[in-house]
Amino acid sequence: MVMTKKLPIGIQTFREIREESYYYVDKTSFALKLAVEGKYYFLSRPRRFGKSLFLDTLAELFAGNEPLFRGLYCHDHWDWSIRYPVIRLSFGGGVVRNREELDTKISELLRINQEVLGIRCQQSAGSVCFAELIREACRQFGQRCVVLVDEYDKPILDNIAEPETARAMREGLRNLYSVIKDNDAHIRFAFLTGVSKFSKVSIFSGLNNLRDITLSNDYSAICGYTDADVDTVFAPELPELDRQQIRDWYNGYNWTGQPVYNPFDLLLLFKEREFRAYWFETGTPTFLVDWLMQRGYFTPSLSRQYSSLELLSAFDVDHIEPEALLFQTGYTTLQGVEEYLPGQRIYWLGYPNKEVQISLNSALLPALGIEGQKVLTHRIRLLELLRANNFSGLQQLFASFFASIPHDWYRNNPIAQYEGYYASVFYSHFAALGLDIVVEDTTHHGRIDIAVIFNAHIYLFEFKVVELVPEGHALEQLKEKGYGEKYKSRNEPIYLVGVEFSKDNRNVVGFEVEKFA
């Protein structure tokens, strides 16, 4: 009989996991590699991805707590005779609402570290006290310090909808973090983690010697569980669960290396034995949805878009690229990388898995004007019509999508003025079902070409915006592009569906269907 262990749901303390018989995926090879090969590091990962646990693992490693590491990779490769003083700053708890509260929070964190290390600083101001703490710890312990900062950006992100407050947070944190570089001679190792990757010229202008390992192939699996981890460490939890469904729902996060699962999702799946959006439900992305809608974001781009390293890093209080926001918060991930010139890469982005595809589009539909209850009603009806291959019913349902949107909503929501709005409503209804969707072209927002593969049928849609009356061009364009040929080898029925919207009528005015021969 295979023995199971306790599931470490929400536990971020390495000692507790190791001493109380919880499952543990050994990440100490990454910790050892970091400690041996460098000194200053930065890592960005979405929320609930195990950053805090990894930071705690580093703290125990440098503190020399050897018994906790017995049986793990790093145990026989580390000098346990050396104990380093560890300074830990975490902004993960609570919400800081203004600069005064931030200064109080910093003072409290520094006070806690003084107590742990048995040091009493003469200085009380945040950055000055921090510098004194580093120097005194180095002097008293006879070893250079280890500085670990968790959720370095949370005070900014908590106030990102209030730019003036967010800027004040940024300045306060910049002053604090600049101390690390100024005390290089007293520091053995420094590691900062967070959700976002703020540009170096903003928050890290005083700490420009960090090595950013966010998109390093060597560290892609530093947080999260790999397929091999699931099949070995968690093998006792797999019986009676569909292994491929686990992959489809939760695997797929990628940072130019090995794809991983979000740990929070898997642990709750193993506990509840039910597929649900566990990670998504822990933080409804209200700010993200509002922000995308205000900018008229074209939702089909969620499944296929490209970006550069510069755009993925373009995150600051006064300038946020949608690609960077979606990627850093975990709603899109890397699907591929192409080097079009030496040293110049294009990164292809898309959903990591079904959980994100279904949940995010379900959250977007109300923001696109579809009332909450109708979102569910439309999804159920759309699935029924696809299963029945009922095209006349599909036409009526498509028309009802827009007929249900109040006229006042159009006047009060800027996204309705964008040409891509109509295709976004259609696309997000399909995506919220978790269907297999291929977006052929997202460059022309007035129209969109998508393939929906479902129930051994293939539906090729062309959506086009017209002025008032149907022009019949959507179906013709679909035939001219020859998309049907791409799917012919599947030996499944293929249907070409041309849909035309009227900007004046705000509804479907053309709907043509033809079976591809």
Short mmCIF file of C-alpha atoms in Angstrom, two decimals:
data_model
loop_
_atom_site.label_atom_id
_atom_site.label_comp_id
_atom_site.label_asym_id
_atom_site.label_seq_id
_atom_site.Cartn_x
_atom_site.Cartn_y
_atom_site.Cartn_z
CA MET A 1 0.00 0.00 0.00
CA VAL A 2 1.35 3.41 -0.98
CA MET A 3 1.55 5.76 1.99
CA THR A 4 0.42 9.35 1.54
CA LYS A 5 1.77 12.38 3.36
CA LYS A 6 0.13 15.60 4.45
CA LEU A 7 -0.54 18.19 1.76
CA PRO A 8 1.25 21.51 2.51
CA ILE A 9 -1.67 23.73 1.49
CA GLY A 10 -0.79 27.34 2.24
CA ILE A 11 2.32 26.39 4.26
CA GLN A 12 5.31 28.58 3.48
CA THR A 13 7.62 27.44 6.28
CA PHE A 14 10.36 25.03 5.22
CA ARG A 15 10.99 23.78 8.76
CA GLU A 16 7.33 22.85 9.30
CA ILE A 17 7.16 20.96 6.02
CA ARG A 18 10.34 19.01 6.75
CA GLU A 19 9.62 18.22 10.40
CA GLU A 20 5.94 17.35 10.16
CA SER A 21 5.83 14.85 7.29
CA TYR A 22 4.44 17.01 4.49
CA TYR A 23 5.06 16.38 0.81
CA TYR A 24 8.08 18.39 -0.35
CA VAL A 25 9.36 18.89 -3.88
CA ASP A 26 13.13 19.28 -3.57
CA LYS A 27 14.15 22.73 -4.83
CA THR A 28 17.50 22.79 -3.04
CA SER A 29 19.48 22.23 -6.23
CA PHE A 30 18.29 25.66 -7.36
CA ALA A 31 19.19 27.19 -3.99
CA LEU A 32 22.67 25.69 -4.16
CA LYS A 33 23.22 26.86 -7.73
CA LEU A 34 22.22 30.41 -6.81
CA ALA A 35 24.45 30.49 -3.73
CA VAL A 36 27.50 29.11 -5.53
CA GLU A 37 27.30 30.96 -8.83
CA GLY A 38 26.32 34.50 -7.87
CA LYS A 39 25.40 37.08 -5.27
CA TYR A 40 22.50 39.37 -6.27
CA TYR A 41 19.28 37.95 -7.74
CA PHE A 42 15.76 38.98 -8.65
CA LEU A 43 12.84 36.66 -9.45
CA SER A 44 9.32 37.52 -10.61
CA ARG A 45 6.55 34.92 -10.38
CA PRO A 46 2.73 35.14 -10.09
CA ARG A 47 1.04 34.97 -6.71
CA ARG A 48 0.83 31.65 -4.87
CA PHE A 49 3.66 30.07 -6.81
CA GLY A 50 5.91 29.08 -3.91
CA LYS A 51 8.17 32.13 -3.81
CA SER A 52 7.86 32.51 -0.04
CA LEU A 53 8.63 28.85 0.60
CA PHE A 54 11.72 29.04 -1.61
CA LEU A 55 12.89 32.15 0.22
CA ASP A 56 12.40 30.37 3.55
CA THR A 57 14.43 27.45 2.19
CA LEU A 58 17.27 29.85 1.36
CA ALA A 59 17.07 31.34 4.86
CA GLU A 60 17.42 27.92 6.51
CA LEU A 61 20.25 26.94 4.17
CA PHE A 62 22.36 30.02 4.92
CA ALA A 63 21.52 29.79 8.64
CA GLY A 64 23.14 26.34 8.58
CA ASN A 65 20.19 24.30 9.84
CA GLU A 66 21.62 21.04 8.54
CA PRO A 67 19.06 18.56 9.96
CA LEU A 68 16.29 20.06 7.79
CA PHE A 69 18.19 19.21 4.61
CA ARG A 70 19.02 15.58 5.25
CA GLY A 71 18.05 13.51 2.25
CA LEU A 72 17.82 16.55 -0.03
CA TYR A 73 20.06 17.38 -2.98
CA CYS A 74 22.10 20.13 -1.38
CA HIS A 75 22.90 18.29 1.86
CA ASP A 76 26.20 16.76 0.72
CA HIS A 77 27.26 19.84 -1.27
CA TRP A 78 27.05 22.56 1.38
CA ASP A 79 29.46 23.67 4.11
CA TRP A 80 27.32 23.40 7.23
CA SER A 81 30.06 24.76 9.49
CA ILE A 82 29.40 28.32 8.30
CA ARG A 83 26.34 30.16 9.61
CA TYR A 84 25.43 33.43 7.99
CA PRO A 85 23.29 36.16 9.58
CA VAL A 86 20.03 36.32 7.62
CA ILE A 87 17.96 39.50 7.29
CA ARG A 88 14.43 38.91 6.02
CA LEU A 89 11.97 41.54 4.83
CA SER A 90 8.49 40.49 3.74
CA PHE A 91 5.77 42.85 2.54
CA GLY A 92 3.29 40.03 1.96
CA GLY A 93 1.14 40.57 5.04
CA GLY A 94 -1.56 43.23 5.15
CA VAL A 95 -2.18 46.23 2.94
CA VAL A 96 -0.08 49.40 3.17
CA ARG A 97 -2.26 52.36 2.18
CA ASN A 98 0.09 55.37 2.28
CA ARG A 99 3.72 56.37 2.68
CA GLU A 100 3.41 56.79 6.44
CA GLU A 101 2.14 53.23 6.80
CA LEU A 102 4.97 52.01 4.57
CA ASP A 103 7.58 53.68 6.78
CA THR A 104 5.93 52.13 9.84
CA LYS A 105 5.95 48.71 8.16
CA ILE A 106 9.65 49.01 7.30
CA SER A 107 10.51 50.05 10.87
CA GLU A 108 8.57 47.07 12.23
CA LEU A 109 10.36 44.62 9.90
CA LEU A 110 13.74 46.00 10.87
CA ARG A 111 12.83 45.81 14.57
CA ILE A 112 11.89 42.12 14.18
CA ASN A 113 15.21 41.38 12.47
CA GLN A 114 17.13 43.14 15.26
CA GLU A 115 15.40 40.93 17.82
CA VAL A 116 16.12 37.74 15.86
CA LEU A 117 19.79 38.61 15.41
CA GLY A 118 20.27 40.08 18.87
CA ILE A 119 21.27 43.50 17.55
CA ARG A 120 20.17 46.92 18.69
CA CYS A 121 20.51 49.66 16.07
CA GLN A 122 21.20 53.23 17.11
CA GLN A 123 19.49 54.62 14.01
CA SER A 124 15.71 54.56 13.72
CA ALA A 125 15.04 55.83 10.17
CA GLY A 126 14.23 53.03 7.69
CA SER A 127 17.08 53.04 5.17
CA VAL A 128 19.66 54.26 7.70
CA CYS A 129 18.61 51.60 10.19
CA PHE A 130 18.72 48.94 7.47
CA ALA A 131 22.31 49.88 6.60
CA GLU A 132 23.34 49.81 10.27
CA LEU A 133 21.68 46.41 10.73
CA ILE A 134 23.63 44.92 7.81
CA ARG A 135 26.97 46.26 9.07
CA GLU A 136 26.36 45.25 12.69
CA ALA A 137 25.22 41.75 11.76
CA CYS A 138 28.34 41.28 9.68
CA ARG A 139 30.56 42.52 12.55
CA GLN A 140 28.93 40.49 15.32
CA PHE A 141 28.58 37.20 13.42
CA GLY A 142 31.92 37.44 11.65
CA GLN A 143 30.21 36.58 8.36
CA ARG A 144 28.70 38.70 5.63
CA CYS A 145 24.90 39.02 5.63
CA VAL A 146 22.23 37.31 3.58
CA VAL A 147 19.38 39.65 2.62
CA LEU A 148 16.07 38.11 1.51
CA VAL A 149 13.14 40.30 0.41
CA ASP A 150 9.73 38.70 -0.23
CA GLU A 151 6.89 40.46 -2.10
CA TYR A 152 9.17 43.46 -2.67
CA ASP A 153 6.52 45.16 -4.83
CA LYS A 154 3.31 44.51 -2.89
CA PRO A 155 2.97 48.03 -1.40
CA ILE A 156 3.04 49.39 -4.96
CA LEU A 157 0.67 46.82 -6.44
CA ASP A 158 -1.82 47.31 -3.61
CA ASN A 159 -2.09 50.93 -4.70
CA ILE A 160 -1.59 50.63 -8.46
CA ALA A 161 -5.08 52.07 -9.12
CA GLU A 162 -4.00 55.23 -7.22
CA PRO A 163 -0.90 56.40 -9.14
CA GLU A 164 0.08 59.16 -6.73
CA THR A 165 0.09 56.78 -3.76
CA ALA A 166 1.83 54.09 -5.79
CA ARG A 167 4.58 56.55 -6.74
CA ALA A 168 5.10 57.43 -3.08
CA MET A 169 5.44 53.71 -2.29
CA ARG A 170 7.92 53.30 -5.11
CA GLU A 171 10.12 56.09 -3.80
CA GLY A 172 10.10 54.70 -0.28
CA LEU A 173 11.03 51.22 -1.44
CA ARG A 174 13.71 52.55 -3.80
CA ASN A 175 15.42 54.25 -0.85
CA LEU A 176 15.28 51.01 1.13
CA TYR A 177 16.60 48.72 -1.60
CA SER A 178 19.44 51.07 -2.55
CA VAL A 179 21.00 50.21 0.81
CA ILE A 180 21.77 46.70 -0.47
CA LYS A 181 24.11 47.93 -3.19
CA ASP A 182 25.75 50.49 -0.91
CA ASN A 183 26.68 47.70 1.53
CA ASP A 184 28.14 45.27 -0.97
CA ALA A 185 31.21 44.59 1.20
CA HIS A 186 28.98 43.33 4.03
CA ILE A 187 26.63 41.15 1.96
CA ARG A 188 27.20 37.51 1.00
CA PHE A 189 23.93 37.00 -0.90
CA ALA A 190 20.74 38.93 -1.74
CA PHE A 191 17.53 37.63 -3.28
CA LEU A 192 14.39 39.69 -4.04
CA THR A 193 11.09 38.24 -5.21
CA GLY A 194 7.75 39.67 -6.26
CA VAL A 195 4.90 39.40 -8.74
CA SER A 196 5.84 42.28 -10.98
CA LYS A 197 9.08 43.21 -12.63
CA PHE A 198 9.36 46.95 -12.29
CA SER A 199 11.81 48.56 -14.68
CA LYS A 200 15.29 49.07 -13.26
CA VAL A 201 15.15 52.82 -13.80
CA SER A 202 12.20 53.09 -11.42
CA ILE A 203 12.49 50.99 -8.29
CA PHE A 204 15.93 49.46 -8.86
CA SER A 205 17.86 52.52 -10.01
CA GLY A 206 19.90 52.23 -6.82
CA LEU A 207 20.26 48.46 -7.15
CA ASN A 208 21.23 47.88 -10.77
CA ASN A 209 23.53 44.94 -10.07
CA LEU A 210 20.72 42.39 -9.66
CA ARG A 211 20.72 39.38 -11.94
CA ASP A 212 17.16 38.91 -13.14
CA ILE A 213 16.50 35.16 -13.40
CA THR A 214 12.79 35.53 -14.26
CA LEU A 215 13.30 34.36 -17.84
CA SER A 216 16.37 32.21 -17.26
CA ASN A 217 16.12 28.73 -18.76
CA ASP A 218 18.08 27.32 -15.81
CA TYR A 219 15.52 28.60 -13.31
CA SER A 220 12.21 28.16 -15.13
CA ALA A 221 11.19 25.44 -12.64
CA ILE A 222 12.55 27.17 -9.51
CA CYS A 223 8.94 27.58 -8.32
CA GLY A 224 6.05 25.29 -9.20
CA TYR A 225 5.84 21.55 -9.85
CA THR A 226 7.03 19.79 -13.00
CA ASP A 227 5.34 16.81 -14.63
CA ALA A 228 8.06 14.60 -13.15
CA ASP A 229 7.34 16.00 -9.67
CA VAL A 230 3.68 15.13 -10.04
CA ASP A 231 4.42 11.59 -11.22
CA THR A 232 6.97 10.87 -8.47
CA VAL A 233 6.50 12.99 -5.34
CA PHE A 234 2.70 13.06 -5.62
CA ALA A 235 2.22 9.58 -7.12
CA PRO A 236 0.12 8.43 -4.10
CA GLU A 237 -2.41 11.19 -4.84
CA LEU A 238 -2.98 10.34 -8.51
CA PRO A 239 -5.29 7.29 -8.40
CA GLU A 240 -8.83 8.02 -9.66
CA LEU A 241 -7.75 11.34 -11.21
CA ASP A 242 -7.46 11.76 -14.98
CA ARG A 243 -3.75 12.45 -15.54
CA GLN A 244 -4.25 14.21 -18.89
CA GLN A 245 -7.00 16.34 -17.44
CA ILE A 246 -4.61 17.42 -14.68
CA ARG A 247 -2.18 18.59 -17.36
CA ASP A 248 -4.85 20.38 -19.39
CA TRP A 249 -6.25 22.19 -16.39
CA TYR A 250 -3.18 23.16 -14.42
CA ASN A 251 0.11 22.65 -16.27
CA GLY A 252 1.70 25.04 -18.76
CA TYR A 253 3.35 27.98 -16.96
CA ASN A 254 6.64 28.61 -18.70
CA TRP A 255 9.57 31.00 -18.35
CA THR A 256 11.70 29.84 -21.34
CA GLY A 257 12.36 26.44 -19.80
CA GLN A 258 10.51 23.50 -18.31
CA PRO A 259 6.75 24.11 -17.89
CA VAL A 260 5.31 23.87 -14.38
CA TYR A 261 2.06 23.60 -12.45
CA ASN A 262 0.90 26.15 -9.91
CA PRO A 263 1.42 24.36 -6.55
CA PHE A 264 -1.72 25.84 -4.98
CA ASP A 265 -3.90 24.33 -7.71
CA LEU A 266 -2.46 20.84 -7.46
CA LEU A 267 -2.49 20.64 -3.68
CA LEU A 268 -6.16 21.63 -3.56
CA LEU A 269 -7.00 19.25 -6.40
CA PHE A 270 -5.44 16.39 -4.45
CA LYS A 271 -7.35 17.47 -1.35
CA GLU A 272 -10.76 18.09 -2.90
CA ARG A 273 -10.53 15.56 -5.77
CA GLU A 274 -12.41 17.98 -8.00
CA PHE A 275 -11.26 20.15 -10.92
CA ARG A 276 -11.87 23.80 -10.09
CA ALA A 277 -10.24 27.18 -10.58
CA TYR A 278 -8.48 27.14 -7.21
CA TRP A 279 -5.73 29.62 -8.05
CA PHE A 280 -7.96 32.00 -9.97
CA GLU A 281 -10.54 32.10 -7.18
CA THR A 282 -7.96 33.29 -4.61
CA GLY A 283 -7.68 36.69 -6.25
CA THR A 284 -10.39 38.04 -8.54
CA PRO A 285 -8.49 40.27 -11.01
CA THR A 286 -10.82 43.27 -10.71
CA PHE A 287 -8.10 45.80 -11.44
CA LEU A 288 -6.85 43.76 -14.39
CA VAL A 289 -10.32 43.43 -15.95
CA ASP A 290 -11.11 47.12 -15.50
CA TRP A 291 -7.72 48.15 -16.83
CA LEU A 292 -8.06 45.97 -19.96
CA MET A 293 -11.58 47.20 -20.66
CA GLN A 294 -10.63 50.87 -20.31
CA ARG A 295 -8.00 50.35 -22.97
CA GLY A 296 -10.24 48.39 -25.32
CA TYR A 297 -8.19 45.23 -25.04
CA PHE A 298 -8.90 42.73 -27.83
CA THR A 299 -9.62 39.52 -25.90
CA PRO A 300 -8.73 37.07 -28.72
CA SER A 301 -5.14 38.30 -28.24
CA LEU A 302 -5.13 36.43 -24.93
CA SER A 303 -4.68 33.14 -26.75
CA ARG A 304 -2.03 34.34 -29.18
CA GLN A 305 0.13 37.44 -29.05
CA TYR A 306 3.79 38.24 -29.37
CA SER A 307 6.03 40.53 -27.38
CA SER A 308 9.64 41.50 -26.79
CA LEU A 309 11.72 41.35 -23.64
CA GLU A 310 11.48 45.13 -23.41
CA LEU A 311 7.65 45.05 -23.51
CA LEU A 312 7.45 42.20 -20.99
CA SER A 313 9.59 44.30 -18.65
CA ALA A 314 7.70 47.55 -19.26
CA PHE A 315 5.94 47.73 -15.92
CA ASP A 316 5.86 50.90 -13.86
CA VAL A 317 3.33 53.08 -12.09
CA ASP A 318 3.12 55.50 -15.01
CA HIS A 319 3.48 53.00 -17.83
CA ILE A 320 2.10 49.48 -17.99
CA GLU A 321 2.02 47.43 -21.18
CA PRO A 322 -0.90 44.96 -21.28
CA GLU A 323 1.46 42.16 -22.35
CA ALA A 324 3.61 42.78 -19.28
CA LEU A 325 0.67 42.98 -16.89
CA LEU A 326 -0.92 39.75 -18.16
CA PHE A 327 2.36 37.86 -18.24
CA GLN A 328 3.67 38.92 -14.86
CA THR A 329 0.38 38.25 -13.09
CA GLY A 330 0.17 34.73 -14.58
CA TYR A 331 -2.81 35.10 -16.92
CA THR A 332 -0.62 34.48 -19.96
CA THR A 333 2.65 32.61 -20.25
CA LEU A 334 5.36 31.87 -22.79
CA GLN A 335 4.37 29.50 -25.59
CA GLY A 336 7.49 29.90 -27.70
CA VAL A 337 10.56 32.00 -28.44
CA GLU A 338 11.98 32.98 -31.82
CA GLU A 339 15.30 34.72 -32.44
CA TYR A 340 14.76 36.83 -35.55
CA LEU A 341 18.15 38.56 -35.26
CA PRO A 342 21.16 37.72 -33.07
CA GLY A 343 20.28 38.75 -29.54
CA GLN A 344 16.75 39.86 -30.52
CA ARG A 345 13.89 37.56 -29.61
CA ILE A 346 10.15 37.44 -30.05
CA TYR A 347 8.17 35.81 -27.24
CA TRP A 348 4.85 34.16 -28.07
CA LEU A 349 2.29 34.36 -25.28
CA GLY A 350 -0.95 32.57 -24.54
CA TYR A 351 -2.99 30.97 -21.77
CA PRO A 352 -1.04 28.59 -19.56
CA ASN A 353 -3.97 26.16 -19.18
CA LYS A 354 -7.73 25.58 -19.15
CA GLU A 355 -8.21 27.02 -15.67
CA VAL A 356 -6.99 30.45 -16.74
CA GLN A 357 -8.72 30.38 -20.14
CA ILE A 358 -12.12 29.53 -18.68
CA SER A 359 -11.91 31.69 -15.56
CA LEU A 360 -10.47 34.82 -17.11
CA ASN A 361 -12.94 34.91 -19.99
CA SER A 362 -15.80 34.24 -17.58
CA ALA A 363 -14.63 37.28 -15.61
CA LEU A 364 -14.27 39.39 -18.76
CA LEU A 365 -17.78 38.78 -20.14
CA PRO A 366 -19.61 40.90 -17.53
CA ALA A 367 -17.13 43.70 -18.26
CA LEU A 368 -18.03 43.33 -21.95
CA GLY A 369 -21.66 44.04 -21.11
CA ILE A 370 -23.08 40.55 -20.50
CA GLU A 371 -24.89 40.31 -17.16
CA GLY A 372 -23.67 37.67 -14.71
CA GLN A 373 -26.62 35.27 -14.99
CA LYS A 374 -26.73 35.60 -18.77
CA VAL A 375 -23.03 34.67 -18.94
CA LEU A 376 -23.93 31.26 -17.54
CA THR A 377 -27.12 30.92 -19.59
CA HIS A 378 -25.34 31.77 -22.84
CA ARG A 379 -22.52 29.35 -22.13
CA ILE A 380 -24.88 26.45 -21.48
CA ARG A 381 -26.95 27.23 -24.57
CA LEU A 382 -23.85 27.66 -26.77
CA LEU A 383 -22.60 24.23 -25.72
CA GLU A 384 -25.99 22.63 -26.44
CA LEU A 385 -26.16 24.18 -29.93
CA LEU A 386 -22.64 23.10 -30.84
CA ARG A 387 -23.36 19.56 -29.72
CA ALA A 388 -26.50 19.55 -31.89
CA ASN A 389 -24.72 21.27 -34.80
CA ASN A 390 -27.64 23.71 -34.81
CA PHE A 391 -26.58 26.72 -36.92
CA SER A 392 -29.91 28.52 -36.95
CA GLY A 393 -29.92 28.30 -33.17
CA LEU A 394 -26.36 29.64 -33.11
CA GLN A 395 -27.42 32.65 -35.16
CA GLN A 396 -30.27 33.40 -32.77
CA LEU A 397 -27.98 32.98 -29.77
CA PHE A 398 -25.33 35.28 -31.24
CA ALA A 399 -27.97 37.93 -31.79
CA SER A 400 -29.19 37.53 -28.22
CA PHE A 401 -25.65 38.17 -26.93
CA PHE A 402 -25.90 41.78 -28.06
CA ALA A 403 -29.66 42.24 -27.67
CA SER A 404 -29.26 41.63 -23.94
CA ILE A 405 -26.79 44.51 -23.51
CA PRO A 406 -28.54 47.70 -22.27
CA HIS A 407 -28.11 50.80 -24.45
CA ASP A 408 -26.85 52.74 -21.43
CA TRP A 409 -23.98 50.31 -21.15
CA TYR A 410 -22.70 51.27 -24.62
CA ARG A 411 -22.71 54.95 -23.67
CA ASN A 412 -20.88 54.42 -20.39
CA ASN A 413 -18.18 51.94 -21.43
CA PRO A 414 -15.32 53.02 -23.67
CA ILE A 415 -14.57 49.51 -24.91
CA ALA A 416 -17.85 49.51 -26.89
CA GLN A 417 -16.32 52.18 -29.15
CA TYR A 418 -13.54 49.88 -30.30
CA GLU A 419 -14.10 47.87 -33.47
CA GLY A 420 -12.68 44.74 -31.86
CA TYR A 421 -15.40 44.80 -29.20
CA TYR A 422 -17.82 42.63 -31.19
CA ALA A 423 -15.30 39.89 -31.88
CA SER A 424 -14.19 40.02 -28.24
CA VAL A 425 -17.72 39.21 -27.05
CA PHE A 426 -17.96 36.24 -29.41
CA TYR A 427 -14.50 34.93 -28.67
CA SER A 428 -14.82 35.13 -24.88
CA HIS A 429 -18.06 33.13 -24.94
CA PHE A 430 -16.27 30.28 -26.70
CA ALA A 431 -13.14 30.61 -24.55
CA ALA A 432 -15.18 30.59 -21.33
CA LEU A 433 -16.33 27.09 -22.27
CA GLY A 434 -12.73 25.89 -22.35
CA LEU A 435 -13.08 24.77 -25.96
CA ASP A 436 -10.11 24.03 -28.17
CA ILE A 437 -9.74 27.33 -30.04
CA VAL A 438 -7.14 28.37 -32.59
CA VAL A 439 -6.93 32.09 -33.33
CA GLU A 440 -5.66 32.52 -36.87
CA ASP A 441 -5.25 36.28 -37.01
CA THR A 442 -5.37 38.92 -34.27
CA THR A 443 -3.81 41.76 -36.24
CA HIS A 444 -7.08 43.13 -37.67
CA HIS A 445 -9.33 43.87 -34.73
CA GLY A 446 -12.34 44.61 -36.89
CA ARG A 447 -12.45 40.96 -37.80
CA ILE A 448 -11.15 37.74 -36.37
CA ASP A 449 -10.62 34.27 -37.72
CA ILE A 450 -10.94 31.44 -35.24
CA ALA A 451 -11.19 27.68 -35.44
CA VAL A 452 -13.30 25.92 -32.80
CA ILE A 453 -12.63 22.19 -32.55
CA PHE A 454 -15.33 20.40 -30.64
CA ASN A 455 -17.26 17.13 -30.61
CA ALA A 456 -15.41 15.74 -33.68
CA HIS A 457 -16.39 18.83 -35.71
CA ILE A 458 -14.37 21.85 -36.83
CA TYR A 459 -15.97 25.29 -37.07
CA LEU A 460 -14.06 28.02 -38.88
CA PHE A 461 -15.45 31.47 -38.07
CA GLU A 462 -14.78 34.75 -39.79
CA PHE A 463 -16.13 37.76 -37.89
CA LYS A 464 -16.39 41.05 -39.76
CA VAL A 465 -17.73 44.52 -38.87
CA VAL A 466 -19.89 46.30 -41.47
CA GLU A 467 -21.73 49.63 -41.47
CA LEU A 468 -25.41 48.71 -41.58
CA VAL A 469 -26.36 45.90 -43.98
CA PRO A 470 -24.69 42.52 -44.58
CA GLU A 471 -22.12 42.46 -47.37
CA GLY A 472 -21.54 38.71 -47.58
CA HIS A 473 -17.78 39.20 -47.47
CA ALA A 474 -17.05 37.28 -44.29
CA LEU A 475 -17.75 33.85 -45.77
CA GLU A 476 -15.99 34.73 -49.03
CA GLN A 477 -12.88 35.87 -47.20
CA LEU A 478 -12.88 32.68 -45.17
CA LYS A 479 -12.97 30.59 -48.35
CA GLU A 480 -10.28 32.67 -50.02
CA LYS A 481 -7.88 32.19 -47.13
CA GLY A 482 -8.06 28.44 -47.50
CA TYR A 483 -8.10 27.76 -43.76
CA GLY A 484 -10.21 24.67 -44.39
CA GLU A 485 -7.28 22.97 -46.10
CA LYS A 486 -5.26 23.15 -42.88
CA TYR A 487 -7.78 20.95 -41.07
CA LYS A 488 -8.69 18.56 -43.87
CA SER A 489 -6.22 15.90 -42.73
CA ARG A 490 -8.19 15.47 -39.48
CA ASN A 491 -10.98 13.77 -41.46
CA GLU A 492 -13.67 15.58 -39.47
CA PRO A 493 -16.59 17.67 -40.80
CA ILE A 494 -15.53 21.27 -41.39
CA TYR A 495 -17.98 24.18 -41.44
CA LEU A 496 -17.23 27.69 -42.66
CA VAL A 497 -19.25 30.32 -40.80
CA GLY A 498 -19.25 33.98 -41.85
CA VAL A 499 -20.64 36.40 -39.27
CA GLU A 500 -21.12 40.12 -39.86
CA PHE A 501 -21.87 42.77 -37.21
CA SER A 502 -23.38 46.16 -37.78
CA LYS A 503 -21.84 49.06 -35.85
CA ASP A 504 -25.09 50.99 -36.25
CA ASN A 505 -27.43 48.18 -35.20
CA ARG A 506 -25.00 46.82 -32.61
CA ASN A 507 -25.93 43.29 -33.56
CA VAL A 508 -25.48 40.45 -36.02
CA VAL A 509 -26.80 41.31 -39.50
CA GLY A 510 -25.21 38.52 -41.52
CA PHE A 511 -24.79 34.81 -40.80
CA GLU A 512 -23.80 32.35 -43.56
CA VAL A 513 -22.76 28.71 -43.22
CA GLU A 514 -21.17 26.43 -45.77
CA LYS A 515 -19.75 22.94 -45.35
CA PHE A 516 -16.18 22.66 -46.54
CA ALA A 517 -15.76 19.93 -49.11
#
